Amino acid sequence: ARVESILCCFLHAQGGELRPGTVNLLWPFVHIYSAEMESYFCFQELMRRLERAPTFEGCKQMAVTFMTLLRHTLPDLYFFFEEAQCAGGLWLSSWLQFLLARELPLPCVLRLWDTYFSRGVGAPLQELHVYVCLAILEACAEEIMELDETEVLWYLNHLPDLDMGSVVMQAFNLKDDLQQKLL
C-alpha cells in the first residue's frame, strides 16, 4: 500500500506513466524509511538524477557503452558471454535501468546507492553506474566463467553479497584508467 501510494503521488506530480520495473527503484527507500514522505523525496531525487537512464533510448545508449567497455576491459568474460549467448539482453537492461536493485542483496544496494547520492546533485548516476557494473563482473568473473548458460543467467539475476566498498573503488579505478587512456 505504501509503494502504491508513493508511486501514485510521484506519477501525479510528474504527469507521466508508470514504467515497468519502476517499483524496483522505489523499494529500497520504502524498506529503510518508515515515513512515506522520506521515501517519496528520495525516490524523486533518484529519478531526477537518472535523467534518461530509465527510458528505452537511455538504456540502449548505456548498454552500448557498457558492452564496448566490457569488450576492452574484460575480453575473456566478453567472449564467454558471446559463446553462452547471454551478452547483453534482459539481465543487462535490468542492471542498467534499475541500478542493480533487483539483482543485489538489499544491503549491497543501499551501500551502492549511498555512493551515488553522495556524489553531489550535478553528477549523473549512469556515468558511474556503468563502471560499477563492470567492477561487479570483474569481481565475479571467475565464478561466472565456471557456470553453464542457464546458470550464468540465474547468477547475473541473483548476485551474491559483495564488498561494495571494493566494487565502488574498482569502478572509480576503471573510470580513471579509461580517462587516462583517452588523454
PDB file of C-alpha atoms in Angstrom:
ATOM      1  CA  ALA A   1       0.000   0.000   0.000  1.00  0.00           C
ATOM      2  CA  ARG A   2       2.874   2.395   0.792  1.00  0.00           C
ATOM      3  CA  VAL A   3       4.562   1.650  -2.536  1.00  0.00           C
ATOM      4  CA  GLU A   4       1.317   2.226  -4.405  1.00  0.00           C
ATOM      5  CA  SER A   5       0.650   5.482  -2.559  1.00  0.00           C
ATOM      6  CA  ILE A   6       4.138   6.854  -3.245  1.00  0.00           C
ATOM      7  CA  LEU A   7       4.058   5.836  -6.914  1.00  0.00           C
ATOM      8  CA  CYS A   8       0.635   7.432  -7.384  1.00  0.00           C
ATOM      9  CA  CYS A   9       1.849  10.696  -5.829  1.00  0.00           C
ATOM     10  CA  PHE A  10       5.016  10.647  -7.930  1.00  0.00           C
ATOM     11  CA  LEU A  11       3.166   9.942 -11.169  1.00  0.00           C
ATOM     12  CA  HIS A  12       0.580  12.613 -10.393  1.00  0.00           C
ATOM     13  CA  ALA A  13       3.307  15.191  -9.707  1.00  0.00           C
ATOM     14  CA  GLN A  14       5.303  14.227 -12.818  1.00  0.00           C
ATOM     15  CA  GLY A  15       2.337  13.782 -15.128  1.00  0.00           C
ATOM     16  CA  GLY A  16       3.781  10.593 -16.568  1.00  0.00           C
ATOM     17  CA  GLU A  17       3.027   6.918 -16.781  1.00  0.00           C
ATOM     18  CA  LEU A  18       4.375   4.099 -14.677  1.00  0.00           C
ATOM     19  CA  ARG A  19       7.188   2.344 -16.477  1.00  0.00           C
ATOM     20  CA  PRO A  20       7.632  -1.379 -15.883  1.00  0.00           C
ATOM     21  CA  GLY A  21      10.077  -2.046 -13.087  1.00  0.00           C
ATOM     22  CA  THR A  22       9.915   1.425 -11.549  1.00  0.00           C
ATOM     23  CA  VAL A  23       8.817  -0.154  -8.287  1.00  0.00           C
ATOM     24  CA  ASN A  24      12.296  -1.738  -8.078  1.00  0.00           C
ATOM     25  CA  LEU A  25      13.790   1.739  -7.787  1.00  0.00           C
ATOM     26  CA  LEU A  26      11.340   2.685  -5.046  1.00  0.00           C
ATOM     27  CA  TRP A  27      11.526  -0.475  -2.952  1.00  0.00           C
ATOM     28  CA  PRO A  28      14.873   0.229  -1.178  1.00  0.00           C
ATOM     29  CA  PHE A  29      13.557   3.583   0.062  1.00  0.00           C
ATOM     30  CA  VAL A  30      10.299   2.080   1.295  1.00  0.00           C
ATOM     31  CA  HIS A  31      12.300  -0.563   3.103  1.00  0.00           C
ATOM     32  CA  ILE A  32      14.552   1.836   5.022  1.00  0.00           C
ATOM     33  CA  TYR A  33      12.167   4.752   5.698  1.00  0.00           C
ATOM     34  CA  SER A  34       9.035   4.372   7.753  1.00  0.00           C
ATOM     35  CA  ALA A  35       7.633   7.737   6.618  1.00  0.00           C
ATOM     36  CA  GLU A  36       6.177   7.840   3.104  1.00  0.00           C
ATOM     37  CA  MET A  37       7.347  11.423   2.691  1.00  0.00           C
ATOM     38  CA  GLU A  38      11.009  10.460   3.156  1.00  0.00           C
ATOM     39  CA  SER A  39      10.671   7.570   0.706  1.00  0.00           C
ATOM     40  CA  TYR A  40       8.913   9.817  -1.791  1.00  0.00           C
ATOM     41  CA  PHE A  41      11.555  12.566  -1.757  1.00  0.00           C
ATOM     42  CA  CYS A  42      14.456  10.106  -2.002  1.00  0.00           C
ATOM     43  CA  PHE A  43      12.737   8.352  -4.905  1.00  0.00           C
ATOM     44  CA  GLN A  44      12.014  11.686  -6.569  1.00  0.00           C
ATOM     45  CA  GLU A  45      15.683  12.680  -6.264  1.00  0.00           C
ATOM     46  CA  LEU A  46      16.809   9.334  -7.643  1.00  0.00           C
ATOM     47  CA  MET A  47      14.528   9.665 -10.652  1.00  0.00           C
ATOM     48  CA  ARG A  48      15.741  13.228 -11.246  1.00  0.00           C
ATOM     49  CA  ARG A  49      19.370  12.098 -11.165  1.00  0.00           C
ATOM     50  CA  LEU A  50      18.742   9.224 -13.512  1.00  0.00           C
ATOM     51  CA  GLU A  51      17.799  11.639 -16.295  1.00  0.00           C
ATOM     52  CA  ARG A  52      17.417   9.441 -19.382  1.00  0.00           C
ATOM     53  CA  ALA A  53      18.503   6.125 -17.902  1.00  0.00           C
ATOM     54  CA  PRO A  54      15.067   4.557 -17.319  1.00  0.00           C
ATOM     55  CA  THR A  55      13.900   5.284 -20.872  1.00  0.00           C
ATOM     56  CA  PHE A  56      14.487   2.867 -23.727  1.00  0.00           C
ATOM     57  CA  GLU A  57      16.888   5.231 -25.506  1.00  0.00           C
ATOM     58  CA  GLY A  58      18.842   5.990 -22.336  1.00  0.00           C
ATOM     59  CA  CYS A  59      19.180   2.305 -21.549  1.00  0.00           C
ATOM     60  CA  LYS A  60      20.173   1.491 -25.129  1.00  0.00           C
ATOM     61  CA  GLN A  61      22.934   4.115 -25.055  1.00  0.00           C
ATOM     62  CA  MET A  62      24.226   2.828 -21.699  1.00  0.00           C
ATOM     63  CA  ALA A  63      24.156  -0.778 -22.961  1.00  0.00           C
ATOM     64  CA  VAL A  64      26.275   0.099 -25.995  1.00  0.00           C
ATOM     65  CA  THR A  65      28.769   1.920 -23.783  1.00  0.00           C
ATOM     66  CA  PHE A  66      28.818  -0.960 -21.325  1.00  0.00           C
ATOM     67  CA  MET A  67      29.359  -3.673 -23.946  1.00  0.00           C
ATOM     68  CA  THR A  68      32.160  -1.666 -25.567  1.00  0.00           C
ATOM     69  CA  LEU A  69      33.875  -1.196 -22.209  1.00  0.00           C
ATOM     70  CA  LEU A  70      33.339  -4.854 -21.296  1.00  0.00           C
ATOM     71  CA  ARG A  71      34.964  -5.983 -24.532  1.00  0.00           C
ATOM     72  CA  HIS A  72      38.036  -3.829 -23.860  1.00  0.00           C
ATOM     73  CA  THR A  73      38.403  -4.260 -20.089  1.00  0.00           C
ATOM     74  CA  LEU A  74      37.344  -7.909 -19.645  1.00  0.00           C
ATOM     75  CA  PRO A  75      37.780  -9.527 -23.062  1.00  0.00           C
ATOM     76  CA  ASP A  76      37.738 -13.134 -21.734  1.00  0.00           C
ATOM     77  CA  LEU A  77      34.421 -12.567 -19.998  1.00  0.00           C
ATOM     78  CA  TYR A  78      33.032 -10.731 -23.024  1.00  0.00           C
ATOM     79  CA  PHE A  79      33.803 -13.691 -25.289  1.00  0.00           C
ATOM     80  CA  PHE A  80      32.455 -16.107 -22.666  1.00  0.00           C
ATOM     81  CA  PHE A  81      29.163 -14.179 -22.716  1.00  0.00           C
ATOM     82  CA  GLU A  82      29.162 -14.273 -26.505  1.00  0.00           C
ATOM     83  CA  GLU A  83      29.650 -18.053 -26.519  1.00  0.00           C
ATOM     84  CA  ALA A  84      26.985 -18.554 -23.837  1.00  0.00           C
ATOM     85  CA  GLN A  85      24.650 -16.306 -25.853  1.00  0.00           C
ATOM     86  CA  CYS A  86      23.990 -14.048 -22.887  1.00  0.00           C
ATOM     87  CA  ALA A  87      25.896 -10.919 -23.876  1.00  0.00           C
ATOM     88  CA  GLY A  88      23.588  -8.034 -23.126  1.00  0.00           C
ATOM     89  CA  GLY A  89      19.962  -8.983 -23.099  1.00  0.00           C
ATOM     90  CA  LEU A  90      17.480  -8.710 -20.278  1.00  0.00           C
ATOM     91  CA  TRP A  91      19.997  -9.046 -17.459  1.00  0.00           C
ATOM     92  CA  LEU A  92      21.968  -6.045 -18.709  1.00  0.00           C
ATOM     93  CA  SER A  93      18.855  -3.977 -19.294  1.00  0.00           C
ATOM     94  CA  SER A  94      17.753  -4.640 -15.732  1.00  0.00           C
ATOM     95  CA  TRP A  95      21.203  -3.873 -14.318  1.00  0.00           C
ATOM     96  CA  LEU A  96      21.314  -0.545 -16.113  1.00  0.00           C
ATOM     97  CA  GLN A  97      17.710   0.588 -15.702  1.00  0.00           C
ATOM     98  CA  PHE A  98      17.162  -0.417 -12.093  1.00  0.00           C
ATOM     99  CA  LEU A  99      20.645   0.242 -10.698  1.00  0.00           C
ATOM    100  CA  LEU A 100      21.030  -3.378  -9.585  1.00  0.00           C
ATOM    101  CA  ALA A 101      18.074  -3.084  -7.170  1.00  0.00           C
ATOM    102  CA  ARG A 102      16.652  -6.383  -8.475  1.00  0.00           C
ATOM    103  CA  GLU A 103      19.925  -8.300  -8.565  1.00  0.00           C
ATOM    104  CA  LEU A 104      21.911  -7.331  -5.457  1.00  0.00           C
ATOM    105  CA  PRO A 105      21.021  -8.067  -1.839  1.00  0.00           C
ATOM    106  CA  LEU A 106      19.426  -5.023  -0.180  1.00  0.00           C
ATOM    107  CA  PRO A 107      22.474  -4.086   1.989  1.00  0.00           C
ATOM    108  CA  CYS A 108      24.613  -4.000  -1.170  1.00  0.00           C
ATOM    109  CA  VAL A 109      22.045  -1.837  -2.980  1.00  0.00           C
ATOM    110  CA  LEU A 110      21.897   0.597  -0.072  1.00  0.00           C
ATOM    111  CA  ARG A 111      25.703   0.879   0.090  1.00  0.00           C
ATOM    112  CA  LEU A 112      25.925   1.403  -3.659  1.00  0.00           C
ATOM    113  CA  TRP A 113      23.146   3.971  -3.775  1.00  0.00           C
ATOM    114  CA  ASP A 114      24.707   5.803  -0.837  1.00  0.00           C
ATOM    115  CA  THR A 115      27.746   6.303  -3.058  1.00  0.00           C
ATOM    116  CA  TYR A 116      25.572   7.522  -5.915  1.00  0.00           C
ATOM    117  CA  PHE A 117      23.760  10.055  -3.734  1.00  0.00           C
ATOM    118  CA  SER A 118      26.977  11.268  -2.096  1.00  0.00           C
ATOM    119  CA  ARG A 119      28.444  12.291  -5.450  1.00  0.00           C
ATOM    120  CA  GLY A 120      26.505  15.545  -5.452  1.00  0.00           C
ATOM    121  CA  VAL A 121      23.489  16.858  -7.274  1.00  0.00           C
ATOM    122  CA  GLY A 122      25.171  17.551 -10.623  1.00  0.00           C
ATOM    123  CA  ALA A 123      26.671  14.096 -11.139  1.00  0.00           C
ATOM    124  CA  PRO A 124      24.520  11.824 -13.327  1.00  0.00           C
ATOM    125  CA  LEU A 125      24.237   8.355 -11.792  1.00  0.00           C
ATOM    126  CA  GLN A 126      24.619   6.428 -15.001  1.00  0.00           C
ATOM    127  CA  GLU A 127      28.093   7.880 -15.580  1.00  0.00           C
ATOM    128  CA  LEU A 128      29.499   5.869 -12.657  1.00  0.00           C
ATOM    129  CA  HIS A 129      26.964   3.039 -12.787  1.00  0.00           C
ATOM    130  CA  VAL A 130      28.355   1.560 -15.998  1.00  0.00           C
ATOM    131  CA  TYR A 131      31.738   1.230 -14.300  1.00  0.00           C
ATOM    132  CA  VAL A 132      30.149  -0.269 -11.181  1.00  0.00           C
ATOM    133  CA  CYS A 133      28.584  -2.941 -13.383  1.00  0.00           C
ATOM    134  CA  LEU A 134      31.986  -3.658 -14.913  1.00  0.00           C
ATOM    135  CA  ALA A 135      33.598  -3.829 -11.477  1.00  0.00           C
ATOM    136  CA  ILE A 136      30.964  -6.330 -10.326  1.00  0.00           C
ATOM    137  CA  LEU A 137      31.628  -8.514 -13.359  1.00  0.00           C
ATOM    138  CA  GLU A 138      35.356  -8.253 -12.761  1.00  0.00           C
ATOM    139  CA  ALA A 139      34.905  -9.338  -9.135  1.00  0.00           C
ATOM    140  CA  CYS A 140      32.676 -12.274 -10.160  1.00  0.00           C
ATOM    141  CA  ALA A 141      34.388 -13.240 -13.436  1.00  0.00           C
ATOM    142  CA  GLU A 142      35.988 -16.481 -12.236  1.00  0.00           C
ATOM    143  CA  GLU A 143      32.718 -17.740 -10.727  1.00  0.00           C
ATOM    144  CA  ILE A 144      30.732 -16.758 -13.809  1.00  0.00           C
ATOM    145  CA  MET A 145      33.077 -18.457 -16.254  1.00  0.00           C
ATOM    146  CA  GLU A 146      32.683 -21.773 -14.394  1.00  0.00           C
ATOM    147  CA  LEU A 147      28.897 -21.797 -14.968  1.00  0.00           C
ATOM    148  CA  ASP A 148      26.864 -23.143 -17.871  1.00  0.00           C
ATOM    149  CA  GLU A 149      24.471 -20.991 -19.931  1.00  0.00           C
ATOM    150  CA  THR A 150      21.404 -21.329 -17.711  1.00  0.00           C
ATOM    151  CA  GLU A 151      23.413 -20.896 -14.529  1.00  0.00           C
ATOM    152  CA  VAL A 152      25.041 -17.731 -15.881  1.00  0.00           C
ATOM    153  CA  LEU A 153      21.719 -16.005 -16.425  1.00  0.00           C
ATOM    154  CA  TRP A 154      20.479 -17.041 -12.994  1.00  0.00           C
ATOM    155  CA  TYR A 155      23.715 -15.803 -11.405  1.00  0.00           C
ATOM    156  CA  LEU A 156      23.527 -12.448 -13.197  1.00  0.00           C
ATOM    157  CA  ASN A 157      19.974 -12.002 -11.909  1.00  0.00           C
ATOM    158  CA  HIS A 158      20.803 -13.094  -8.325  1.00  0.00           C
ATOM    159  CA  LEU A 159      24.195 -11.627  -7.487  1.00  0.00           C
ATOM    160  CA  PRO A 160      25.915 -12.684  -4.259  1.00  0.00           C
ATOM    161  CA  ASP A 161      26.653 -10.420  -1.337  1.00  0.00           C
ATOM    162  CA  LEU A 162      29.642  -8.316  -2.453  1.00  0.00           C
ATOM    163  CA  ASP A 163      32.022  -5.940  -0.728  1.00  0.00           C
ATOM    164  CA  MET A 164      30.519  -2.834  -2.285  1.00  0.00           C
ATOM    165  CA  GLY A 165      33.310  -0.605  -0.963  1.00  0.00           C
ATOM    166  CA  SER A 166      35.785  -2.590  -3.070  1.00  0.00           C
ATOM    167  CA  VAL A 167      33.410  -2.661  -6.032  1.00  0.00           C
ATOM    168  CA  VAL A 168      32.937   1.110  -5.936  1.00  0.00           C
ATOM    169  CA  MET A 169      36.690   1.697  -5.569  1.00  0.00           C
ATOM    170  CA  GLN A 170      37.356  -0.550  -8.564  1.00  0.00           C
ATOM    171  CA  ALA A 171      34.672   1.282 -10.549  1.00  0.00           C
ATOM    172  CA  PHE A 172      36.434   4.593  -9.916  1.00  0.00           C
ATOM    173  CA  ASN A 173      39.767   2.996 -10.871  1.00  0.00           C
ATOM    174  CA  LEU A 174      38.321   1.633 -14.131  1.00  0.00           C
ATOM    175  CA  LYS A 175      36.833   5.024 -14.940  1.00  0.00           C
ATOM    176  CA  ASP A 176      40.108   6.837 -14.187  1.00  0.00           C
ATOM    177  CA  ASP A 177      42.135   4.322 -16.217  1.00  0.00           C
ATOM    178  CA  LEU A 178      39.883   4.782 -19.230  1.00  0.00           C
ATOM    179  CA  GLN A 179      40.001   8.564 -18.984  1.00  0.00           C
ATOM    180  CA  GLN A 180      43.818   8.481 -18.829  1.00  0.00           C
ATOM    181  CA  LYS A 181      43.955   6.242 -21.903  1.00  0.00           C
ATOM    182  CA  LEU A 182      41.753   8.668 -23.803  1.00  0.00           C
ATOM    183  CA  LEU A 183      44.023  11.609 -22.974  1.00  0.00           C
TER     184      LEU A 183
END
